[in-house]
PDB file of C-alpha atoms in Angstrom:
ATOM      1  CA  UNK Q1456     -13.545   4.927 -13.792  1.00 60.00           C
ATOM      2  CA  UNK Q1457     -13.153   1.162 -14.314  1.00 54.00           C
ATOM      3  CA  UNK Q1458     -15.747  -1.987 -13.438  1.00 50.00           C
ATOM      4  CA  UNK Q1459     -14.707  -3.367 -10.119  1.00 44.00           C
ATOM      5  CA  UNK Q1460     -14.643  -6.701 -11.903  1.00 44.00           C
ATOM      6  CA  UNK Q1461     -12.988  -6.116 -15.135  1.00 48.00           C
ATOM      7  CA  UNK Q1462      -9.680  -8.182 -15.170  1.00 44.00           C
ATOM      8  CA  UNK Q1463      -6.936  -5.575 -14.869  1.00 55.00           C
ATOM      9  CA  UNK Q1464      -4.157  -8.146 -14.696  1.00 60.00           C
ATOM     10  CA  UNK Q1465      -3.018  -7.927 -18.558  1.00 62.00           C
ATOM     11  CA  UNK Q1466      -2.501 -12.142 -18.308  1.00 72.00           C
ATOM     12  CA  UNK Q1467      -0.501 -11.940 -14.911  1.00 85.00           C
ATOM     13  CA  UNK Q1468      -1.313 -14.199 -12.070  1.00 90.00           C
ATOM     14  CA  UNK Q1469      -4.200 -13.075  -9.916  1.00 95.00           C
ATOM     15  CA  UNK Q1470      -2.655 -13.356  -6.504  1.00 97.00           C
ATOM     16  CA  UNK Q1471      -5.641 -12.157  -4.137  1.00 97.00           C
ATOM     17  CA  UNK Q1472      -9.225 -11.796  -5.130  1.00 97.00           C
ATOM     18  CA  UNK Q1473     -12.017 -11.066  -2.488  1.00 97.00           C
ATOM     19  CA  UNK Q1474     -15.683 -11.345  -3.354  1.00 97.00           C
ATOM     20  CA  UNK Q1475     -18.171  -9.730  -1.046  1.00 97.00           C
ATOM     21  CA  UNK Q1476     -16.304  -9.313   2.170  1.00 97.00           C
ATOM     22  CA  UNK Q1477     -18.080  -7.871   4.978  1.00 97.00           C
ATOM     23  CA  UNK Q1478     -17.096  -7.113   8.752  1.00 97.00           C
ATOM     24  CA  UNK Q1479     -19.472  -6.512  11.580  1.00 96.00           C
ATOM     25  CA  UNK Q1480     -18.368  -5.100  15.054  1.00 95.00           C
ATOM     26  CA  UNK Q1481     -21.915  -5.482  16.712  1.00 93.00           C
ATOM     27  CA  UNK Q1482     -24.199  -3.336  15.234  1.00 93.00           C
ATOM     28  CA  UNK Q1483     -21.584  -1.801  13.340  1.00 94.00           C
ATOM     29  CA  UNK Q1484     -21.104  -2.389   9.701  1.00 95.00           C
ATOM     30  CA  UNK Q1485     -17.176  -1.827   9.116  1.00 96.00           C
ATOM     31  CA  UNK Q1486     -17.071  -3.099   5.301  1.00 97.00           C
ATOM     32  CA  UNK Q1487     -20.056  -4.257   3.412  1.00 97.00           C
ATOM     33  CA  UNK Q1488     -19.876  -6.201   0.247  1.00 97.00           C
ATOM     34  CA  UNK Q1489     -16.280  -5.563  -0.608  1.00 97.00           C
ATOM     35  CA  UNK Q1490     -14.421  -6.769  -4.018  1.00 97.00           C
ATOM     36  CA  UNK Q1491     -10.798  -6.503  -4.661  1.00 97.00           C
ATOM     37  CA  UNK Q1492      -8.102  -8.177  -7.337  1.00 97.00           C
ATOM     38  CA  UNK Q1493      -4.611  -7.899  -6.918  1.00 97.00           C
ATOM     39  CA  UNK Q1494      -2.245  -9.539  -9.841  1.00 97.00           C
ATOM     40  CA  UNK Q1495       1.433 -10.387  -9.588  1.00 96.00           C
ATOM     41  CA  UNK Q1496       3.409  -7.178 -10.287  1.00 96.00           C
ATOM     42  CA  UNK Q1497       0.730  -4.712  -9.584  1.00 97.00           C
ATOM     43  CA  UNK Q1498       0.414  -1.756  -7.145  1.00 97.00           C
ATOM     44  CA  UNK Q1499      -3.027  -1.284  -5.875  1.00 98.00           C
ATOM     45  CA  UNK Q1500      -3.757   1.821  -3.934  1.00 97.00           C
ATOM     46  CA  UNK Q1501      -6.435   1.588  -1.344  1.00 96.00           C
ATOM     47  CA  UNK Q1502      -7.858   5.348  -0.660  1.00 95.00           C
ATOM     48  CA  UNK Q1503     -10.540   6.964   1.538  1.00 94.00           C
ATOM     49  CA  UNK Q1504     -11.311   9.248   4.104  1.00 92.00           C
ATOM     50  CA  UNK Q1505     -10.947   8.164   7.532  1.00 90.00           C
ATOM     51  CA  UNK Q1506     -13.546   5.585   8.416  1.00 90.00           C
ATOM     52  CA  UNK Q1507     -13.764   4.282   5.045  1.00 94.00           C
ATOM     53  CA  UNK Q1508     -12.655   0.490   6.048  1.00 94.00           C
ATOM     54  CA  UNK Q1509      -9.076   0.566   4.871  1.00 94.00           C
ATOM     55  CA  UNK Q1510      -7.344  -0.256   8.029  1.00 92.00           C
ATOM     56  CA  UNK Q1511     -10.355  -3.024   9.087  1.00 95.00           C
ATOM     57  CA  UNK Q1512     -10.013  -4.634   5.103  1.00 96.00           C
ATOM     58  CA  UNK Q1513      -6.145  -4.834   5.719  1.00 94.00           C
ATOM     59  CA  UNK Q1514      -6.664  -6.478   9.223  1.00 95.00           C
ATOM     60  CA  UNK Q1515      -8.659  -8.997   7.596  1.00 97.00           C
ATOM     61  CA  UNK Q1516      -5.944  -9.770   4.935  1.00 97.00           C
ATOM     62  CA  UNK Q1517      -3.244  -9.773   7.561  1.00 95.00           C
ATOM     63  CA  UNK Q1518      -5.134 -12.280   9.612  1.00 95.00           C
ATOM     64  CA  UNK Q1519      -5.931  -9.998  12.517  1.00 95.00           C
ATOM     65  CA  UNK Q1520      -9.785 -10.152  11.945  1.00 96.00           C
ATOM     66  CA  UNK Q1521     -11.650 -12.637  10.277  1.00 95.00           C
ATOM     67  CA  UNK Q1522     -14.549 -11.562   7.913  1.00 97.00           C
ATOM     68  CA  UNK Q1523     -17.787 -11.691   8.704  1.00 96.00           C
ATOM     69  CA  UNK Q1524     -19.052 -13.118   5.634  1.00 96.00           C
ATOM     70  CA  UNK Q1525     -17.654 -13.315   2.043  1.00 97.00           C
ATOM     71  CA  UNK Q1526     -14.937 -15.178   0.414  1.00 97.00           C
ATOM     72  CA  UNK Q1527     -10.853 -15.033  -0.441  1.00 98.00           C
ATOM     73  CA  UNK Q1528      -9.237 -16.768  -2.769  1.00 97.00           C
ATOM     74  CA  UNK Q1529      -5.126 -16.554  -2.715  1.00 97.00           C
ATOM     75  CA  UNK Q1530      -3.226 -17.659  -5.993  1.00 95.00           C
ATOM     76  CA  UNK Q1531      -6.401 -19.358  -7.174  1.00 94.00           C
ATOM     77  CA  UNK Q1532      -7.357 -21.024  -4.029  1.00 96.00           C
ATOM     78  CA  UNK Q1533      -9.925 -20.156  -1.350  1.00 97.00           C
ATOM     79  CA  UNK Q1534      -8.312 -19.568   2.120  1.00 97.00           C
ATOM     80  CA  UNK Q1535      -9.314 -18.784   5.332  1.00 96.00           C
ATOM     81  CA  UNK Q1536      -6.901 -15.844   7.084  1.00 96.00           C
ATOM     82  CA  UNK Q1537      -7.358 -17.391  11.153  1.00 94.00           C
ATOM     83  CA  UNK Q1538      -4.419 -15.785  12.298  1.00 95.00           C
ATOM     84  CA  UNK Q1539      -1.340 -13.601  11.252  1.00 94.00           C
ATOM     85  CA  UNK Q1540       0.899 -16.867  11.278  1.00 94.00           C
ATOM     86  CA  UNK Q1541      -1.681 -18.552   8.511  1.00 96.00           C
ATOM     87  CA  UNK Q1542      -1.592 -15.258   6.437  1.00 96.00           C
ATOM     88  CA  UNK Q1543       2.347 -15.066   6.771  1.00 94.00           C
ATOM     89  CA  UNK Q1544       2.655 -18.709   5.868  1.00 94.00           C
ATOM     90  CA  UNK Q1545       0.383 -18.172   2.479  1.00 95.00           C
ATOM     91  CA  UNK Q1546       2.748 -15.479   1.526  1.00 96.00           C
ATOM     92  CA  UNK Q1547       0.753 -12.393   2.644  1.00 97.00           C
ATOM     93  CA  UNK Q1548       2.994  -9.952   4.586  1.00 96.00           C
ATOM     94  CA  UNK Q1549       2.093  -6.812   5.920  1.00 94.00           C
ATOM     95  CA  UNK Q1550       4.092  -3.433   7.055  1.00 93.00           C
ATOM     96  CA  UNK Q1551       1.965  -1.586   9.172  1.00 90.00           C
ATOM     97  CA  UNK Q1552       2.163   2.303   9.901  1.00 86.00           C
ATOM     98  CA  UNK Q1553       4.182   1.694  13.328  1.00 85.00           C
ATOM     99  CA  UNK Q1554       6.912  -0.640  11.295  1.00 86.00           C
ATOM    100  CA  UNK Q1555       7.538  -2.636  14.959  1.00 88.00           C
ATOM    101  CA  UNK Q1556      11.367  -2.084  14.883  1.00 93.00           C
ATOM    102  CA  UNK Q1557      13.403  -2.347  17.792  1.00 94.00           C
ATOM    103  CA  UNK Q1558      15.601   1.116  17.750  1.00 93.00           C
ATOM    104  CA  UNK Q1559      18.284  -0.512  20.019  1.00 94.00           C
ATOM    105  CA  UNK Q1560      19.018  -3.381  17.790  1.00 95.00           C
ATOM    106  CA  UNK Q1561      20.894  -2.942  14.441  1.00 96.00           C
ATOM    107  CA  UNK Q1562      19.639  -3.428  10.898  1.00 96.00           C
ATOM    108  CA  UNK Q1563      20.344  -7.164  10.924  1.00 95.00           C
ATOM    109  CA  UNK Q1564      18.746  -7.918  13.958  1.00 94.00           C
ATOM    110  CA  UNK Q1565      15.528  -6.375  13.199  1.00 95.00           C
ATOM    111  CA  UNK Q1566      15.365  -8.101   9.564  1.00 95.00           C
ATOM    112  CA  UNK Q1567      15.715 -11.683  11.355  1.00 94.00           C
ATOM    113  CA  UNK Q1568      13.901 -10.599  14.381  1.00 91.00           C
ATOM    114  CA  UNK Q1569      12.053 -13.891  15.301  1.00 88.00           C
ATOM    115  CA  UNK Q1570      13.397 -15.775  12.160  1.00 89.00           C
ATOM    116  CA  UNK Q1571      17.171 -15.849  13.379  1.00 90.00           C
ATOM    117  CA  UNK Q1572      19.587 -18.435  11.484  1.00 89.00           C
ATOM    118  CA  UNK Q1573      20.944 -20.741  14.312  1.00 83.00           C
ATOM    119  CA  UNK Q1574      21.486 -24.423  13.528  1.00 73.00           C
ATOM    120  CA  UNK Q1575      23.497 -24.174  17.071  1.00 77.00           C
ATOM    121  CA  UNK Q1576      24.166 -20.424  17.680  1.00 85.00           C
ATOM    122  CA  UNK Q1577      23.359 -17.153  15.859  1.00 88.00           C
ATOM    123  CA  UNK Q1578      24.848 -17.461  12.592  1.00 90.00           C
ATOM    124  CA  UNK Q1579      25.910 -13.971  12.427  1.00 91.00           C
ATOM    125  CA  UNK Q1580      27.913 -13.975   9.214  1.00 92.00           C
ATOM    126  CA  UNK Q1581      24.908 -15.515   7.109  1.00 93.00           C
ATOM    127  CA  UNK Q1582      22.384 -13.169   8.600  1.00 94.00           C
ATOM    128  CA  UNK Q1583      24.374 -10.166   7.743  1.00 94.00           C
ATOM    129  CA  UNK Q1584      25.131 -11.426   4.177  1.00 94.00           C
ATOM    130  CA  UNK Q1585      21.597 -12.631   3.578  1.00 94.00           C
ATOM    131  CA  UNK Q1586      20.704  -8.783   4.832  1.00 94.00           C
ATOM    132  CA  UNK Q1587      23.004  -7.042   2.582  1.00 94.00           C
ATOM    133  CA  UNK Q1588      21.858  -9.153  -0.260  1.00 93.00           C
ATOM    134  CA  UNK Q1589      18.449  -8.388   0.093  1.00 92.00           C
ATOM    135  CA  UNK Q1590      18.877  -4.828   0.740  1.00 92.00           C
ATOM    136  CA  UNK Q1591      21.055  -4.449  -2.646  1.00 90.00           C
ATOM    137  CA  UNK Q1592      18.529  -6.200  -4.597  1.00 88.00           C
ATOM    138  CA  UNK Q1593      16.267  -3.229  -3.482  1.00 87.00           C
ATOM    139  CA  UNK Q1594      19.080  -0.638  -4.008  1.00 87.00           C
ATOM    140  CA  UNK Q1595      18.193   0.141  -0.623  1.00 87.00           C
ATOM    141  CA  UNK Q1596      20.390   3.016   0.581  1.00 86.00           C
ATOM    142  CA  UNK Q1597      21.631   1.869   4.229  1.00 91.00           C
ATOM    143  CA  UNK Q1598      25.052   2.997   5.272  1.00 90.00           C
ATOM    144  CA  UNK Q1599      25.821   0.007   7.621  1.00 93.00           C
ATOM    145  CA  UNK Q1600      23.520  -3.333   8.013  1.00 94.00           C
ATOM    146  CA  UNK Q1601      25.236  -3.214  11.592  1.00 95.00           C
ATOM    147  CA  UNK Q1602      23.869   0.573  12.524  1.00 93.00           C
ATOM    148  CA  UNK Q1603      21.227   0.698  15.337  1.00 95.00           C
ATOM    149  CA  UNK Q1604      17.915   1.449  13.873  1.00 95.00           C
ATOM    150  CA  UNK Q1605      17.498   4.388  16.273  1.00 94.00           C
ATOM    151  CA  UNK Q1606      20.112   6.290  14.015  1.00 94.00           C
ATOM    152  CA  UNK Q1607      18.465   5.769  10.500  1.00 93.00           C
ATOM    153  CA  UNK Q1608      15.940   8.094   8.701  1.00 90.00           C
ATOM    154  CA  UNK Q1609      12.497   7.214   8.669  1.00 89.00           C
ATOM    155  CA  UNK Q1610      12.930   6.426   5.123  1.00 90.00           C
ATOM    156  CA  UNK Q1611      15.673   3.854   6.001  1.00 92.00           C
ATOM    157  CA  UNK Q1612      13.484   2.800   8.474  1.00 92.00           C
ATOM    158  CA  UNK Q1613      10.572   1.898   6.181  1.00 91.00           C
ATOM    159  CA  UNK Q1614      13.226   0.144   3.966  1.00 91.00           C
ATOM    160  CA  UNK Q1615      14.379  -2.032   6.631  1.00 94.00           C
ATOM    161  CA  UNK Q1616      10.639  -2.825   7.840  1.00 93.00           C
ATOM    162  CA  UNK Q1617       9.791  -3.477   3.989  1.00 92.00           C
ATOM    163  CA  UNK Q1618      13.205  -5.627   3.634  1.00 93.00           C
ATOM    164  CA  UNK Q1619      12.285  -7.502   6.420  1.00 93.00           C
ATOM    165  CA  UNK Q1620       8.330  -8.463   5.004  1.00 93.00           C
ATOM    166  CA  UNK Q1621      10.806  -9.925   1.784  1.00 92.00           C
ATOM    167  CA  UNK Q1622      12.498 -12.483   4.232  1.00 91.00           C
ATOM    168  CA  UNK Q1623      10.032 -15.291   3.624  1.00 88.00           C
ATOM    169  CA  UNK Q1624       9.575 -14.650   0.254  1.00 92.00           C
ATOM    170  CA  UNK Q1625       5.670 -13.294   0.350  1.00 95.00           C
ATOM    171  CA  UNK Q1626       3.631 -12.978  -2.950  1.00 96.00           C
ATOM    172  CA  UNK Q1627       1.452 -10.042  -1.717  1.00 97.00           C
ATOM    173  CA  UNK Q1628       2.638  -7.238   0.729  1.00 97.00           C
ATOM    174  CA  UNK Q1629       0.440  -4.867   2.355  1.00 96.00           C
ATOM    175  CA  UNK Q1630       1.996  -1.410   2.932  1.00 95.00           C
ATOM    176  CA  UNK Q1631      -0.431   1.080   5.908  1.00 93.00           C
ATOM    177  CA  UNK Q1632       0.582   4.407   5.165  1.00 92.00           C
ATOM    178  CA  UNK Q1633       4.217   3.689   4.086  1.00 92.00           C
ATOM    179  CA  UNK Q1634       5.230   7.851   3.417  1.00 90.00           C
ATOM    180  CA  UNK Q1635       3.452   9.145   6.017  1.00 87.00           C
ATOM    181  CA  UNK Q1636       5.686  11.682   8.081  1.00 79.00           C
ATOM    182  CA  UNK Q1637       8.264  11.537   5.680  1.00 86.00           C
ATOM    183  CA  UNK Q1638      10.276  14.158   3.938  1.00 87.00           C
ATOM    184  CA  UNK Q1639      10.426  14.714   0.530  1.00 89.00           C
ATOM    185  CA  UNK Q1640      13.832  12.623  -0.166  1.00 88.00           C
ATOM    186  CA  UNK Q1641      12.339  10.068   1.837  1.00 89.00           C
ATOM    187  CA  UNK Q1642       9.327   9.985   0.266  1.00 91.00           C
ATOM    188  CA  UNK Q1643      10.930   9.583  -3.139  1.00 92.00           C
ATOM    189  CA  UNK Q1644      13.461   6.674  -1.684  1.00 90.00           C
ATOM    190  CA  UNK Q1645      10.169   4.731  -0.541  1.00 92.00           C
ATOM    191  CA  UNK Q1646       8.357   5.001  -3.680  1.00 93.00           C
ATOM    192  CA  UNK Q1647      11.338   3.941  -5.651  1.00 94.00           C
ATOM    193  CA  UNK Q1648      11.616   0.905  -3.183  1.00 92.00           C
ATOM    194  CA  UNK Q1649       7.728  -0.057  -3.860  1.00 94.00           C
ATOM    195  CA  UNK Q1650       8.491   0.205  -7.680  1.00 94.00           C
ATOM    196  CA  UNK Q1651      11.428  -2.300  -6.963  1.00 93.00           C
ATOM    197  CA  UNK Q1652       9.418  -4.479  -5.177  1.00 94.00           C
ATOM    198  CA  UNK Q1653       6.614  -4.521  -8.123  1.00 95.00           C
ATOM    199  CA  UNK Q1654       9.701  -5.386 -10.461  1.00 93.00           C
ATOM    200  CA  UNK Q1655      10.209  -8.587  -8.169  1.00 92.00           C
ATOM    201  CA  UNK Q1656       6.625  -9.473  -9.316  1.00 94.00           C
ATOM    202  CA  UNK Q1657       4.867  -9.215  -6.111  1.00 95.00           C
ATOM    203  CA  UNK Q1658       1.448  -8.167  -5.567  1.00 97.00           C
ATOM    204  CA  UNK Q1659       1.280  -4.927  -3.391  1.00 97.00           C
ATOM    205  CA  UNK Q1660      -1.858  -3.378  -1.452  1.00 97.00           C
ATOM    206  CA  UNK Q1661      -0.547   0.397  -0.578  1.00 96.00           C
ATOM    207  CA  UNK Q1662      -2.649   2.657   1.778  1.00 95.00           C
ATOM    208  CA  UNK Q1663      -2.359   6.209   1.629  1.00 92.00           C
ATOM    209  CA  UNK Q1664      -3.855   9.631   1.788  1.00 88.00           C
ATOM    210  CA  UNK Q1665      -1.400  11.382  -0.320  1.00 89.00           C
ATOM    211  CA  UNK Q1666      -2.864  11.397  -4.063  1.00 90.00           C
ATOM    212  CA  UNK Q1667       0.683  12.546  -5.594  1.00 91.00           C
ATOM    213  CA  UNK Q1668       2.303   9.518  -3.818  1.00 93.00           C
ATOM    214  CA  UNK Q1669      -0.678   7.184  -5.069  1.00 94.00           C
ATOM    215  CA  UNK Q1670      -0.370   8.562  -8.738  1.00 93.00           C
ATOM    216  CA  UNK Q1671       3.771   8.240  -8.753  1.00 93.00           C
ATOM    217  CA  UNK Q1672       3.643   4.267  -8.346  1.00 95.00           C
ATOM    218  CA  UNK Q1673      -0.200   2.714  -8.321  1.00 96.00           C
ATOM    219  CA  UNK Q1674      -1.074   0.967 -11.676  1.00 97.00           C
ATOM    220  CA  UNK Q1675      -4.761   1.324 -10.050  1.00 97.00           C
ATOM    221  CA  UNK Q1676      -6.535   3.282  -7.749  1.00 97.00           C
ATOM    222  CA  UNK Q1677      -9.198   1.719  -5.539  1.00 97.00           C
ATOM    223  CA  UNK Q1678     -11.905   3.879  -3.157  1.00 96.00           C
ATOM    224  CA  UNK Q1679     -13.436   2.896  -0.339  1.00 96.00           C
ATOM    225  CA  UNK Q1680     -16.512   4.836   1.184  1.00 95.00           C
ATOM    226  CA  UNK Q1681     -18.267   4.129   4.517  1.00 94.00           C
ATOM    227  CA  UNK Q1682     -17.038   0.691   4.040  1.00 95.00           C
ATOM    228  CA  UNK Q1683     -18.169   0.051   0.554  1.00 96.00           C
ATOM    229  CA  UNK Q1684     -16.204  -0.138  -3.004  1.00 95.00           C
ATOM    230  CA  UNK Q1685     -16.822   3.516  -4.516  1.00 94.00           C
ATOM    231  CA  UNK Q1686     -14.774   3.164  -7.489  1.00 93.00           C
ATOM    232  CA  UNK Q1687     -11.907   1.829  -9.389  1.00 95.00           C
ATOM    233  CA  UNK Q1688      -9.752   4.571 -11.088  1.00 96.00           C
ATOM    234  CA  UNK Q1689      -6.597   4.888 -13.454  1.00 94.00           C
ATOM    235  CA  UNK Q1690      -3.657   6.757 -11.759  1.00 92.00           C
ATOM    236  CA  UNK Q1691      -4.175   9.515 -14.562  1.00 91.00           C
ATOM    237  CA  UNK Q1692      -7.814   9.804 -13.202  1.00 91.00           C
ATOM    238  CA  UNK Q1693      -8.615  13.691 -12.379  1.00 87.00           C
ATOM    239  CA  UNK Q1694      -8.828  15.252  -8.754  1.00 84.00           C
ATOM    240  CA  UNK Q1695     -12.194  15.820  -9.228  1.00 85.00           C
ATOM    241  CA  UNK Q1696     -12.910  12.278 -10.084  1.00 89.00           C
ATOM    242  CA  UNK Q1697     -11.156  11.020  -7.132  1.00 90.00           C
ATOM    243  CA  UNK Q1698     -12.351  13.560  -4.567  1.00 88.00           C
ATOM    244  CA  UNK Q1699     -15.782  13.064  -5.418  1.00 90.00           C
ATOM    245  CA  UNK Q1700     -15.467   9.219  -4.865  1.00 92.00           C
ATOM    246  CA  UNK Q1701     -14.028   9.754  -1.595  1.00 92.00           C
ATOM    247  CA  UNK Q1702     -16.044  12.212  -0.137  1.00 89.00           C
ATOM    248  CA  UNK Q1703     -19.466  11.281  -1.878  1.00 83.00           C
ATOM    249  CA  UNK Q1704     -19.602  15.007  -2.933  1.00 73.00           C
ATOM    250  CA  UNK Q1705     -19.890  15.974  -6.509  1.00 63.00           C
ATOM    251  CA  UNK Q1706     -19.734  19.706  -5.824  1.00 58.00           C
ATOM    252  CA  UNK Q1707     -17.606  21.464  -3.072  1.00 60.00           C
ATOM    253  CA  UNK Q1708     -14.775  23.660  -2.702  1.00 64.00           C
ATOM    254  CA  UNK Q1709     -12.046  20.977  -3.614  1.00 60.00           C
ATOM    255  CA  UNK Q1710     -13.929  20.095  -7.047  1.00 58.00           C
ATOM    256  CA  UNK Q1711     -14.658  23.393  -8.129  1.00 65.00           C
ATOM    257  CA  UNK Q1712     -11.090  24.351  -7.322  1.00 68.00           C
ATOM    258  CA  UNK Q1713      -9.913  21.361  -9.593  1.00 62.00           C
ATOM    259  CA  UNK Q1714     -12.173  22.217 -12.380  1.00 64.00           C
ATOM    260  CA  UNK Q1715     -11.376  25.669 -12.386  1.00 71.00           C
ATOM    261  CA  UNK Q1716      -7.791  24.778 -12.490  1.00 69.00           C
ATOM    262  CA  UNK Q1717      -8.710  22.159 -15.030  1.00 64.00           C
ATOM    263  CA  UNK Q1718     -10.731  24.762 -17.560  1.00 70.00           C
ATOM    264  CA  UNK Q1719      -7.707  27.196 -16.921  1.00 74.00           C
ATOM    265  CA  UNK Q1720      -5.095  24.447 -18.517  1.00 68.00           C
ATOM    266  CA  UNK Q1721      -7.482  23.651 -21.508  1.00 65.00           C
ATOM    267  CA  UNK Q1722      -8.128  27.171 -22.194  1.00 66.00           C
ATOM    268  CA  UNK Q1723      -4.905  29.241 -21.333  1.00 63.00           C
ATOM    269  CA  UNK Q1724      -5.333  31.948 -24.123  1.00 60.00           C
ATOM    270  CA  UNK Q1725      -8.829  32.788 -23.252  1.00 53.00           C
ATOM    271  CA  UNK Q1726      -7.496  33.185 -19.635  1.00 52.00           C
ATOM    272  CA  UNK Q1727      -4.389  35.440 -21.147  1.00 54.00           C
ATOM    273  CA  UNK Q1728      -6.768  37.640 -23.037  1.00 57.00           C
ATOM    274  CA  UNK Q1729      -9.586  38.294 -20.181  1.00 55.00           C
ATOM    275  CA  UNK Q1730      -9.203  41.892 -19.066  1.00 54.00           C
ATOM    276  CA  UNK Q1731      -7.716  43.324 -16.145  1.00 54.00           C
ATOM    277  CA  UNK Q1732      -9.865  44.069 -13.210  1.00 49.00           C
ATOM    278  CA  UNK Q1733      -8.615  47.397 -11.965  1.00 49.00           C
ATOM    279  CA  UNK Q1734      -8.576  47.946  -8.189  1.00 47.00           C
TER     280      UNK Q1734
END
């Protein structure tokens, strides 16, 4: 586990810095003294059990909620995220789990929804060219930008939502459960897309409950528990470490099973030489 205040950027620009972020809903404390840093070209996975405060933190960064206390710095300057338009204007884009796509519209219309190119009338040609250019830069597998979203797979829909978030050239993208309810092939497609977003030099915060997906793309894993920081881990941290940080229990069935598997992998010969149990 690494120190929460340890600089992890390797000389890269610190895109986001949170210090002491707390959020109260009446007498309920959803977040308490949260610290978080995200650098350019870095994927930070935000993990935790249900009720850990992950969604509340993302909504604060998206401008949906305002923190009760604490400070937010974006690209080295203190900011106040009063509403979603302020966050988007600064360069913070959010892709929520429901994606908010219009299934009856095609890919181009969804990417440019609310941001249409229209000096006098809709410039369909320019929007189509821009959509293709953006999707090609992401190596996205979309059969046609004139295809209705309703006919796309789950992974392709996630691709359209991420492409739409890149339209205004943000510096930070928040992804809420981007691989939830996707098949194996579609999940791989979305994870490849996240890699390409990182290669563009953007900071990425990814919320996920899937530890394999997290390990595949994250540079750091930040654990929240009961609305508080509970550790920052490298992606090669053991399952036991992560489960213990997420659940707060160092001795449970999952951690014991992980310990047994680790012991077996470290001493395979002893395991092979163990006498067989006759029934």
